[in-house]
mmCIF file of C-alpha atoms in Angstrom:
data_model
loop_
_atom_site.group_PDB
_atom_site.id
_atom_site.type_symbol
_atom_site.label_atom_id
_atom_site.label_comp_id
_atom_site.label_asym_id
_atom_site.label_seq_id
_atom_site.Cartn_x
_atom_site.Cartn_y
_atom_site.Cartn_z
ATOM 1 C CA MET A 1 39.229 -40.974 -53.496
ATOM 2 C CA LEU A 2 37.446 -40.491 -56.793
ATOM 3 C CA ALA A 3 37.048 -36.773 -57.416
ATOM 4 C CA GLU A 4 34.726 -36.991 -60.389
ATOM 5 C CA GLN A 5 31.059 -37.896 -60.303
ATOM 6 C CA GLN A 6 30.150 -41.427 -61.347
ATOM 7 C CA THR A 7 27.440 -41.725 -64.007
ATOM 8 C CA MET A 8 25.817 -44.697 -65.712
ATOM 9 C CA VAL A 9 23.690 -44.408 -68.826
ATOM 10 C CA VAL A 10 20.668 -46.719 -68.705
ATOM 11 C CA PRO A 11 19.003 -47.801 -71.990
ATOM 12 C CA GLU A 12 15.340 -46.894 -72.400
ATOM 13 C CA ARG A 13 13.751 -50.286 -71.555
ATOM 14 C CA VAL A 14 16.175 -51.439 -68.839
ATOM 15 C CA THR A 15 14.968 -51.365 -65.233
ATOM 16 C CA ALA A 16 17.688 -53.289 -63.362
ATOM 17 C CA VAL A 17 21.420 -52.579 -63.503
ATOM 18 C CA ARG A 18 24.563 -54.091 -62.043
ATOM 19 C CA LEU A 19 27.655 -51.911 -62.098
ATOM 20 C CA ILE A 20 31.066 -51.469 -60.524
ATOM 21 C CA CYS A 21 31.726 -48.542 -58.198
ATOM 22 C CA ARG A 22 34.887 -46.900 -59.536
ATOM 23 C CA ALA A 23 35.573 -45.180 -56.212
ATOM 24 C CA CYS A 24 35.598 -48.549 -54.424
ATOM 25 C CA GLU A 25 37.840 -50.015 -57.104
ATOM 26 C CA GLU A 26 40.342 -47.186 -56.560
ATOM 27 C CA GLU A 27 40.210 -47.585 -52.775
ATOM 28 C CA ARG A 28 40.503 -51.357 -53.055
ATOM 29 C CA SER A 29 44.219 -51.158 -53.771
ATOM 30 C CA GLU A 30 44.661 -48.880 -50.754
ATOM 31 C CA ILE A 31 42.969 -51.229 -48.281
ATOM 32 C CA GLU A 32 44.164 -54.439 -49.981
ATOM 33 C CA ASP A 33 41.046 -56.393 -49.062
ATOM 34 C CA ASP A 34 40.607 -59.159 -51.622
ATOM 35 C CA HIS A 35 37.136 -59.970 -50.292
ATOM 36 C CA PHE A 36 35.753 -56.478 -50.833
ATOM 37 C CA CYS A 37 33.229 -56.341 -53.654
ATOM 38 C CA ALA A 38 32.524 -53.100 -55.506
ATOM 39 C CA THR A 39 29.455 -54.460 -57.326
ATOM 40 C CA VAL A 40 26.299 -52.358 -57.042
ATOM 41 C CA ASP A 41 22.792 -53.586 -57.941
ATOM 42 C CA SER A 42 20.133 -50.961 -58.515
ATOM 43 C CA SER A 43 16.946 -50.270 -60.424
ATOM 44 C CA LEU A 44 15.304 -47.422 -62.289
ATOM 45 C CA ARG A 45 11.566 -47.464 -63.001
ATOM 46 C CA LEU A 46 10.641 -47.189 -66.688
ATOM 47 C CA GLU A 47 8.910 -43.860 -66.118
ATOM 48 C CA ASP A 48 11.985 -42.345 -64.418
ATOM 49 C CA ARG A 49 14.680 -40.598 -66.440
ATOM 50 C CA HIS A 50 17.053 -40.012 -63.533
ATOM 51 C CA GLY A 51 18.007 -41.775 -60.327
ATOM 52 C CA TRP A 52 20.821 -42.691 -57.978
ATOM 53 C CA ALA A 53 22.540 -45.886 -56.880
ATOM 54 C CA THR A 54 24.634 -46.080 -53.732
ATOM 55 C CA CYS A 55 27.337 -48.661 -53.108
ATOM 56 C CA ARG A 56 27.859 -50.378 -49.746
ATOM 57 C CA ARG A 57 30.493 -47.806 -48.806
ATOM 58 C CA GLY A 58 28.222 -44.819 -49.556
ATOM 59 C CA HIS A 59 29.539 -43.688 -52.957
ATOM 60 C CA ARG A 60 26.748 -42.338 -55.154
ATOM 61 C CA ILE A 61 26.370 -43.199 -58.818
ATOM 62 C CA GLU A 62 24.033 -41.179 -61.022
ATOM 63 C CA LEU A 63 21.706 -43.146 -63.305
ATOM 64 C CA ILE A 64 20.511 -41.395 -66.469
ATOM 65 C CA ARG A 65 18.017 -43.021 -68.836
ATOM 66 C CA VAL A 66 18.466 -42.390 -72.554
ATOM 67 C CA SER A 67 15.910 -42.900 -75.299
ATOM 68 C CA ARG A 68 16.606 -44.150 -78.758
ATOM 69 C CA ILE A 69 16.910 -41.520 -81.434
ATOM 70 C CA ARG A 70 14.260 -42.232 -84.055
#
């Protein structure tokens, strides 16, 4: 099991993300299920700077929005 927290940085104007759950990828080799998919689709409203995505197996992934440095 993945001990560290999963985090994805979301660019300032992006509202929809598709990512891979690292915890599921690690467990995939343990369960040897070729049909298991670790893809996670999530969204983050433009006004939000922080959020969470959860994969089908319940692993949480932190979403953090970053702004461009001007």
